[in-house]
XYZ file of N, CA and C in Angstrom:
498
model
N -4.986 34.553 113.824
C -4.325 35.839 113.954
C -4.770 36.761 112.827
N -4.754 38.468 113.003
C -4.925 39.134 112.112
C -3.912 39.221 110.900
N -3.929 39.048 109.808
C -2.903 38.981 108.572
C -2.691 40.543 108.656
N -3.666 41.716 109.182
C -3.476 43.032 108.372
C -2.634 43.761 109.559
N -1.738 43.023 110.651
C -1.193 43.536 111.772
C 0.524 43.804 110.962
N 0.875 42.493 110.357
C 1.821 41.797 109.828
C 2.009 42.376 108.431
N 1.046 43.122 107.909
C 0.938 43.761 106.465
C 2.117 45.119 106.654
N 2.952 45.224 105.449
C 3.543 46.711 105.983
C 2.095 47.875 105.656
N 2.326 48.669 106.180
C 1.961 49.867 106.262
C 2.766 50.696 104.812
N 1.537 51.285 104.154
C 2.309 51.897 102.637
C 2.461 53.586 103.142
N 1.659 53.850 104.005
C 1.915 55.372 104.275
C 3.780 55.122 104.537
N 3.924 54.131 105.781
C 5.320 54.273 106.540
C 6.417 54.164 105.503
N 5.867 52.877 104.783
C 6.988 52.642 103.496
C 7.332 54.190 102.868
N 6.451 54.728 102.067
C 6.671 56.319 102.101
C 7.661 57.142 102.413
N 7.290 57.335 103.919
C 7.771 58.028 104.416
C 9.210 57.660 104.789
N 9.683 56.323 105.134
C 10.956 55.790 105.010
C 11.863 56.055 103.683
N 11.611 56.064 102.402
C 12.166 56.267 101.551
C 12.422 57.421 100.991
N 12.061 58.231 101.855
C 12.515 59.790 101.323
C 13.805 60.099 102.371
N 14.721 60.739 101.543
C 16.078 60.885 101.594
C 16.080 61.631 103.174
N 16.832 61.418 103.912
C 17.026 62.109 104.787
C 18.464 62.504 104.893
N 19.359 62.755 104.073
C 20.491 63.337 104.028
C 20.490 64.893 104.466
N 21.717 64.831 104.899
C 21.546 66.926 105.814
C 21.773 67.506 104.420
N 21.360 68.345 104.191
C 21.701 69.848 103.109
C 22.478 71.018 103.306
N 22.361 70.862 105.476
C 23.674 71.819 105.810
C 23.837 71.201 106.772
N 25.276 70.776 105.911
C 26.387 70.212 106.517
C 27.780 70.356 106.404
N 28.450 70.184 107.071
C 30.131 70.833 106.840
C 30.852 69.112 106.664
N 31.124 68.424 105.547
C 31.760 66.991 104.974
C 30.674 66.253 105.316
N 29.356 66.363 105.162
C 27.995 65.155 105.747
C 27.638 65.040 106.557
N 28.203 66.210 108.178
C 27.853 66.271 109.366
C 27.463 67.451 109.550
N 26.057 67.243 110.231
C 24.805 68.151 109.972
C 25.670 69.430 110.720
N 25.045 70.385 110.505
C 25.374 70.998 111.875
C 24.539 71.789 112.345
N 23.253 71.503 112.624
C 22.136 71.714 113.556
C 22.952 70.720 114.974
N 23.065 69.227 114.419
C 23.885 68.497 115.717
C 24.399 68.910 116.226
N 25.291 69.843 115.346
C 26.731 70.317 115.949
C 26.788 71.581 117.142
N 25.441 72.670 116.847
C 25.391 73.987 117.460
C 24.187 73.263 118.520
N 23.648 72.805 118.429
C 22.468 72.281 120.224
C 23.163 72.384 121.015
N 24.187 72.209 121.153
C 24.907 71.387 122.263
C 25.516 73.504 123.273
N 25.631 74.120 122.444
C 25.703 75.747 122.990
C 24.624 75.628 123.760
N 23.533 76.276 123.228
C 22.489 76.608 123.978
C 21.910 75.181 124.750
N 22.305 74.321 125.056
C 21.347 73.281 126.057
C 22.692 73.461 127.055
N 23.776 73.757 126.848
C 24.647 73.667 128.229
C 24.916 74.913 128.968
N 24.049 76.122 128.545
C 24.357 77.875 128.645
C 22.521 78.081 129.292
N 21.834 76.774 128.462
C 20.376 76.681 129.575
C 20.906 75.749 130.469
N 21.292 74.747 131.501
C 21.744 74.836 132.353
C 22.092 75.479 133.156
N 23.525 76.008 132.584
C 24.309 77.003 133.481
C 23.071 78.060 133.945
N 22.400 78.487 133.179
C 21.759 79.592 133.300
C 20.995 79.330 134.887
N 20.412 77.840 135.065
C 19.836 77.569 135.961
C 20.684 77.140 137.138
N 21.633 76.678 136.894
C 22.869 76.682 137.724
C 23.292 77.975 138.751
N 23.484 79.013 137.711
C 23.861 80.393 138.178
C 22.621 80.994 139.099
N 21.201 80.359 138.891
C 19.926 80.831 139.802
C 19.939 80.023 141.024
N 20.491 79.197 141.392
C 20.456 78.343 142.396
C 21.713 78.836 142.994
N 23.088 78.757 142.509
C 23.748 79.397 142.973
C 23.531 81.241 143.890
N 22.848 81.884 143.460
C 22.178 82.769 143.894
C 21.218 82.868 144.865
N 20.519 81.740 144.701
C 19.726 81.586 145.696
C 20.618 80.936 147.135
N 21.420 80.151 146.952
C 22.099 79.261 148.023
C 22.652 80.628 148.639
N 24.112 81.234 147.656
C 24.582 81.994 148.429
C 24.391 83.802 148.716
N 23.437 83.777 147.610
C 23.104 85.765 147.919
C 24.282 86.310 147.161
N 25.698 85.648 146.407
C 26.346 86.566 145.945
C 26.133 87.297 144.400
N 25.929 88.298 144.213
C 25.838 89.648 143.112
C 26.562 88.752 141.780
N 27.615 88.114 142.085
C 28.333 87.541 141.144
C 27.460 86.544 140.272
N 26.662 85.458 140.525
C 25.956 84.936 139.740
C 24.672 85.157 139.578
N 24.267 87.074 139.387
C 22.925 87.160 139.039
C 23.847 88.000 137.588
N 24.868 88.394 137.724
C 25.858 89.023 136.491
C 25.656 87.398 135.749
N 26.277 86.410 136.215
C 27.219 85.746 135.796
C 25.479 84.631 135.027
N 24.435 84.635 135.497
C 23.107 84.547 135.118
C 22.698 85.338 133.669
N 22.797 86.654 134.208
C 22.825 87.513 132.636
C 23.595 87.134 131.917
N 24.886 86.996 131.631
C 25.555 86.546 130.902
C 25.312 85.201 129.786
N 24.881 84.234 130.788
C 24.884 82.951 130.234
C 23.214 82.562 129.819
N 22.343 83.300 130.122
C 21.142 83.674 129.411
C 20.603 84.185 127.950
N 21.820 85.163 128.217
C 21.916 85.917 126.324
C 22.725 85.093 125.457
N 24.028 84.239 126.222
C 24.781 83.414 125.255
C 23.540 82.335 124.952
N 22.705 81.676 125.499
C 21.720 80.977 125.103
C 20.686 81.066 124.223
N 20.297 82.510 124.544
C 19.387 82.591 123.213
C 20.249 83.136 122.229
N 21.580 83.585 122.169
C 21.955 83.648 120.656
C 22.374 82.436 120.455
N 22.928 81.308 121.036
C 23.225 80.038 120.330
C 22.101 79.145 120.169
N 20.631 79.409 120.903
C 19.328 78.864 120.422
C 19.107 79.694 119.229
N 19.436 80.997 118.793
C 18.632 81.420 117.251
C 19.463 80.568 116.457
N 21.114 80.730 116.834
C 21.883 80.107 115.906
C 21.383 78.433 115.192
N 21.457 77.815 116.172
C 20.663 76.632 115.980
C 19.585 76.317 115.237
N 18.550 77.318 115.716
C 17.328 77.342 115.735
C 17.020 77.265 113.872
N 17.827 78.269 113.537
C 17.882 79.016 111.912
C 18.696 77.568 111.346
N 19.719 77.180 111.622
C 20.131 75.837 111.067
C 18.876 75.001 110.831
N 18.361 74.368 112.282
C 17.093 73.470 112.319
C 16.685 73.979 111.188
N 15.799 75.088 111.024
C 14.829 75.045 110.345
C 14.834 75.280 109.125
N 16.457 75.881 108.925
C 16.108 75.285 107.066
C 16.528 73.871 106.956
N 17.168 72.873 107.828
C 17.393 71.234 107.744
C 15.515 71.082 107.925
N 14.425 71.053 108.168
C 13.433 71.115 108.469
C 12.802 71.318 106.787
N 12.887 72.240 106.351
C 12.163 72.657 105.089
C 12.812 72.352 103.871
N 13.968 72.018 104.026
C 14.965 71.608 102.911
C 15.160 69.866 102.335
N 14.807 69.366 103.830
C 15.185 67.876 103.256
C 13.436 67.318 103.635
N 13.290 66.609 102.489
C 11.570 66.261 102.665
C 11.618 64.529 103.532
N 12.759 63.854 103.753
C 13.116 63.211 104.453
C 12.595 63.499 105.984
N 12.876 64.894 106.504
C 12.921 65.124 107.628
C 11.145 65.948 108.178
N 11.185 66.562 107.041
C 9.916 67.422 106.851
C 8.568 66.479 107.088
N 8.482 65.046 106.421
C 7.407 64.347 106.604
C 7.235 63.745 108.121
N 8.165 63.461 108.899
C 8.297 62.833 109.851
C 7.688 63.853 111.354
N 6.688 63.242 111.718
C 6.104 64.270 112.902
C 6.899 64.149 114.289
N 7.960 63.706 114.347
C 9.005 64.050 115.475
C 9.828 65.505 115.061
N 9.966 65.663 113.797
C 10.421 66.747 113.555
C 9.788 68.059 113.975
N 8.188 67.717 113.791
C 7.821 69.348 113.983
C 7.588 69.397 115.444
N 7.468 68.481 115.922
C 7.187 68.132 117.722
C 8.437 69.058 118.084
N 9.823 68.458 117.468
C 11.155 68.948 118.248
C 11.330 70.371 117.672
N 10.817 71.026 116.346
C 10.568 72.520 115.837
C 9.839 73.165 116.962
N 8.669 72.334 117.137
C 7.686 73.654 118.499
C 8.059 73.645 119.596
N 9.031 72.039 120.519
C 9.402 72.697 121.861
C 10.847 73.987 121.610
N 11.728 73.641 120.399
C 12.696 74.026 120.563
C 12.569 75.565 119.857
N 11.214 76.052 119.316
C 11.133 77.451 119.196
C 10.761 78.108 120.634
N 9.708 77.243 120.841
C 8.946 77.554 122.273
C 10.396 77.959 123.184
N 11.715 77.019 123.363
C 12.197 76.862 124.384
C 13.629 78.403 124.035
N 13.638 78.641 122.688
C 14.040 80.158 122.131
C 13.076 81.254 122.718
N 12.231 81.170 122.225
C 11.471 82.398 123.339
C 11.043 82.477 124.574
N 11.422 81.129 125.782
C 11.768 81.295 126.349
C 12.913 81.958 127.287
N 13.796 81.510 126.461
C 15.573 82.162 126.293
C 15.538 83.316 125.971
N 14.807 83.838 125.398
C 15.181 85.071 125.203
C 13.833 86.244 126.444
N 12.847 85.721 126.780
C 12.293 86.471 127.846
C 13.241 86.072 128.952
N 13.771 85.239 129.348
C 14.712 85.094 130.606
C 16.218 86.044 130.322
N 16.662 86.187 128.901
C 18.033 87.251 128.790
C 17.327 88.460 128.505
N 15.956 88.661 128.218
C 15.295 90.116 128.116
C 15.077 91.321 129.109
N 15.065 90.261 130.493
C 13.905 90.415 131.404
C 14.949 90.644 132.195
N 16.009 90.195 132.160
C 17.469 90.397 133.289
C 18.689 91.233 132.721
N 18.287 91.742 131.363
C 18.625 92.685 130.920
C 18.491 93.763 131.599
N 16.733 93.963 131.268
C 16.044 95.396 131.340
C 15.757 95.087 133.052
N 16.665 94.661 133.499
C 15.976 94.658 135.348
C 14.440 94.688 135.782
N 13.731 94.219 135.075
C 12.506 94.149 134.948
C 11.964 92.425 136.250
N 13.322 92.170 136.070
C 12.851 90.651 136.754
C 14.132 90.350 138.088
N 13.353 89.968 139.429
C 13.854 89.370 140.191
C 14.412 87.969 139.836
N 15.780 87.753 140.416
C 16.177 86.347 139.772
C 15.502 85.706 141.102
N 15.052 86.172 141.922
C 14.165 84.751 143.121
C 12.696 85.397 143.197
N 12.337 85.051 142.829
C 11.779 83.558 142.264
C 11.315 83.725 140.847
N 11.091 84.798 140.051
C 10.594 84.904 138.837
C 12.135 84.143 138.195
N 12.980 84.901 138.257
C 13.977 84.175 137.358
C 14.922 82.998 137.344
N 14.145 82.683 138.673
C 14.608 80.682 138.917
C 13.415 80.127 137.945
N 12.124 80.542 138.092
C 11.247 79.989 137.821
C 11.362 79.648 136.152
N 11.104 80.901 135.272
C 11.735 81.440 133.866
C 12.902 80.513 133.416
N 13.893 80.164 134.574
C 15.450 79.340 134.014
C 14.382 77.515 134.119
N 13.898 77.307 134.747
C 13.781 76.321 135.277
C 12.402 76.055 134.073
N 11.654 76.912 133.710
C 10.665 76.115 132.625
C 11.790 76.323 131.332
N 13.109 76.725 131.045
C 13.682 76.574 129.730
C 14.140 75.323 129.786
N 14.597 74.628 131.523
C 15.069 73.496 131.598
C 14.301 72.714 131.040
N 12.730 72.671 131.257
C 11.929 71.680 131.284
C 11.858 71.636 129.324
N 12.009 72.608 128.799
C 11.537 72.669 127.686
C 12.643 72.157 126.601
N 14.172 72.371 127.257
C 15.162 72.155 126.901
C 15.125 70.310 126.366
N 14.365 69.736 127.547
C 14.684 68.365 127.887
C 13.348 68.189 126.606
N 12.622 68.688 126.486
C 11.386 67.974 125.425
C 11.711 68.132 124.333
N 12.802 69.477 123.793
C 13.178 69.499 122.689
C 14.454 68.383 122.286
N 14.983 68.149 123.683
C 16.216 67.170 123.337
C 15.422 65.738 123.535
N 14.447 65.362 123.699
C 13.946 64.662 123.532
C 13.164 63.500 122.115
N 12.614 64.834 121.476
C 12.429 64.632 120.155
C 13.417 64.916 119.498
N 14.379 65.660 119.953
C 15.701 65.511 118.717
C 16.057 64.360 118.782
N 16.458 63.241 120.119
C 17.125 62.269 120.186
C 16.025 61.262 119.140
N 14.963 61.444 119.057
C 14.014 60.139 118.602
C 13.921 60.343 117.474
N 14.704 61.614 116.277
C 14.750 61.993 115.162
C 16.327 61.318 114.428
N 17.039 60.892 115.819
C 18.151 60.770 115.458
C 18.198 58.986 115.666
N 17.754 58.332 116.651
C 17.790 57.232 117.271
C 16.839 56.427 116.863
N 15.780 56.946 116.260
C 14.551 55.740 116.122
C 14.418 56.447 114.248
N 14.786 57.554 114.061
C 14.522 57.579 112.577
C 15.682 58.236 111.417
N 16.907 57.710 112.593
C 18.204 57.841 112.027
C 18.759 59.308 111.042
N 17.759 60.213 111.343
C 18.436 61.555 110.657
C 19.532 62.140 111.492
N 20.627 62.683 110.224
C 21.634 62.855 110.421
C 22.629 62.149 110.759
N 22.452 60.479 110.306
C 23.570 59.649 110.926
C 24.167 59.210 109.401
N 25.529 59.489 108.938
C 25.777 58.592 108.097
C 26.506 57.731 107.995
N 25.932 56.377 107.151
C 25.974 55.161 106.950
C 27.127 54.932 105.745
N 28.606 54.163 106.422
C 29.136 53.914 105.140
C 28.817 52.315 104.845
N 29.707 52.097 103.346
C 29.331 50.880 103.316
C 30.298 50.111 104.255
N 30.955 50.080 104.808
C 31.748 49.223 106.059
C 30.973 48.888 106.916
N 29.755 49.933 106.992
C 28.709 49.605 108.341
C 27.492 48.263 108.163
């Protein structure tokens, strides 16, 4: 067998031992965790309210679309501005390349959010099919950013804290 399979790795050692404690947090609980959870359930709805529209033709959820479009991209900046000083602040989190993976879908998936509450603002956009389409790539983008958040949280334990009882 190879001995150098079984060897640790000194880059990983590294990178494991740098602190990953939150810096903004309200009692040790991050709250980047805390604000995702706005904007990934207001991108839904958002796509919710386009299907709804499409099924039934009523006026009510291309309003009720605008609405929950703009609450998304202001609770994606909100977020977004948390993330990224937890991002530049803790070098724990900063070395780890799931982090910047889940920084580029989840900026990407902000300016998405905000051309879909821009665009149905300024009546510039049909909600069939441009603005099913527009709701439906924030979905897709939604899921890649919650994706690498989960593997930041689950496989490299940021933002979880450990007492000694545990």
């Amino acid at each position: 067998m190879n001995d150098k399979s079984e060897a640790p790795n000194p880059v990983m050692e590294e990178v494991a031992g740098k602190d990953t404690s939150s810096t903004v947090a309200v009692a040790g609980h991050p709250i980047h965790a805390m604000t995702v959870h706005f904007p990934i359930a207001l991108v839904v709805v958002t796509l919710g309210c386009d299907v709804f529209y499409w099924w039934s033709g009523d006026p009510f959820w291309v309003r009720a679309g605008l609405w929950s479009s703009g609450g998304a991209f202001a609770a994606g900046i909100g977020a977004g501005l948390v993330g990224t000083a937890e991002l530049l602040l803790v070098p724990g989190i900063r070395v780890r390349v799931a982090s910047w993976s889940h920084a580029v879908a989840a900026m990407s998936l902000i300016a998405v959010m905000g051309l879909n509450w821009g665009l149905r603002l300024s009546g510039d956009i049909e909600v069939l099919p441009h603005g099913l389409l527009v709701s439906a790539l924030a979905m897709v983008l939604t899921g890649m950013a919650g994706w690498h958040g989960g593997k930041l949280v689950f496989d490299h334990g940021i933002g979880l804290m450990i007492s000694d009882k545990d």
